[in-house]
GROMACS .gro file of C-alpha atoms in nm:
model
   56
    1UNK     CA    1  -0.800   3.485  -0.904
    2UNK     CA    2  -0.795   3.508  -0.525
    3UNK     CA    3  -0.884   3.141  -0.508
    4UNK     CA    4  -0.550   3.054  -0.668
    5UNK     CA    5  -0.365   3.208  -0.374
    6UNK     CA    6  -0.547   2.958  -0.156
    7UNK     CA    7  -0.546   2.648  -0.379
    8UNK     CA    8  -0.188   2.654  -0.511
    9UNK     CA    9  -0.022   2.635  -0.165
   10UNK     CA   10  -0.263   2.358  -0.063
   11UNK     CA   11  -0.182   2.165  -0.383
   12UNK     CA   12   0.191   2.208  -0.324
   13UNK     CA   13   0.154   2.096   0.036
   14UNK     CA   14  -0.038   1.783  -0.065
   15UNK     CA   15   0.216   1.703  -0.337
   16UNK     CA   16   0.497   1.740  -0.084
   17UNK     CA   17   0.319   1.512   0.162
   18UNK     CA   18   0.272   1.253  -0.112
   19UNK     CA   19   0.640   1.271  -0.202
   20UNK     CA   20   0.737   1.229   0.164
   21UNK     CA   21   0.505   0.931   0.202
   22UNK     CA   22   0.654   0.769  -0.109
   23UNK     CA   23   1.009   0.832   0.013
   24UNK     CA   24   0.923   0.683   0.352
   25UNK     CA   25   0.774   0.373   0.187
   26UNK     CA   26   1.081   0.321  -0.031
   27UNK     CA   27   1.320   0.367   0.262
   28UNK     CA   28   1.109   0.134   0.478
   29UNK     CA   29   1.140  -0.148   0.223
   30UNK     CA   30   0.782  -0.159   0.100
   31UNK     CA   31   0.894  -0.199  -0.262
   32UNK     CA   32   1.179  -0.447  -0.210
   33UNK     CA   33   0.997  -0.769  -0.302
   34UNK     CA   34   0.740  -0.724  -0.576
   35UNK     CA   35   0.712  -1.085  -0.698
   36UNK     CA   36   0.650  -1.295  -0.386
   37UNK     CA   37   0.297  -1.168  -0.310
   38UNK     CA   38   0.186  -1.269  -0.659
   39UNK     CA   39   0.310  -1.625  -0.604
   40UNK     CA   40   0.194  -1.642  -0.241
   41UNK     CA   41  -0.171  -1.613  -0.338
   42UNK     CA   42  -0.137  -1.922  -0.559
   43UNK     CA   43  -0.021  -2.145  -0.272
   44UNK     CA   44  -0.301  -2.350  -0.116
   45UNK     CA   45  -0.380  -2.277   0.245
   46UNK     CA   46  -0.405  -2.617   0.412
   47UNK     CA   47  -0.511  -2.479   0.749
   48UNK     CA   48  -0.835  -2.341   0.600
   49UNK     CA   49  -0.932  -2.684   0.467
   50UNK     CA   50  -0.870  -2.855   0.800
   51UNK     CA   51  -1.082  -2.597   0.984
   52UNK     CA   52  -1.374  -2.654   0.749
   53UNK     CA   53  -1.361  -3.033   0.788
   54UNK     CA   54  -1.346  -3.028   1.168
   55UNK     CA   55  -1.628  -2.778   1.212
   56UNK     CA   56  -1.883  -2.981   1.014
   0.00000   0.00000   0.00000
């Protein structure tokens, strides 16, 4: 039972820190554009091909 007096405040503190980190990320614009990264990985990177050809 004494352990609860130690663990509950720590759990509440960690939950509060997580909520603050999420709020900071939303206010900083981390979740503004959710679709572009999915399409960006499909675009070919031409500079990588040219580096491979010149190094051989």
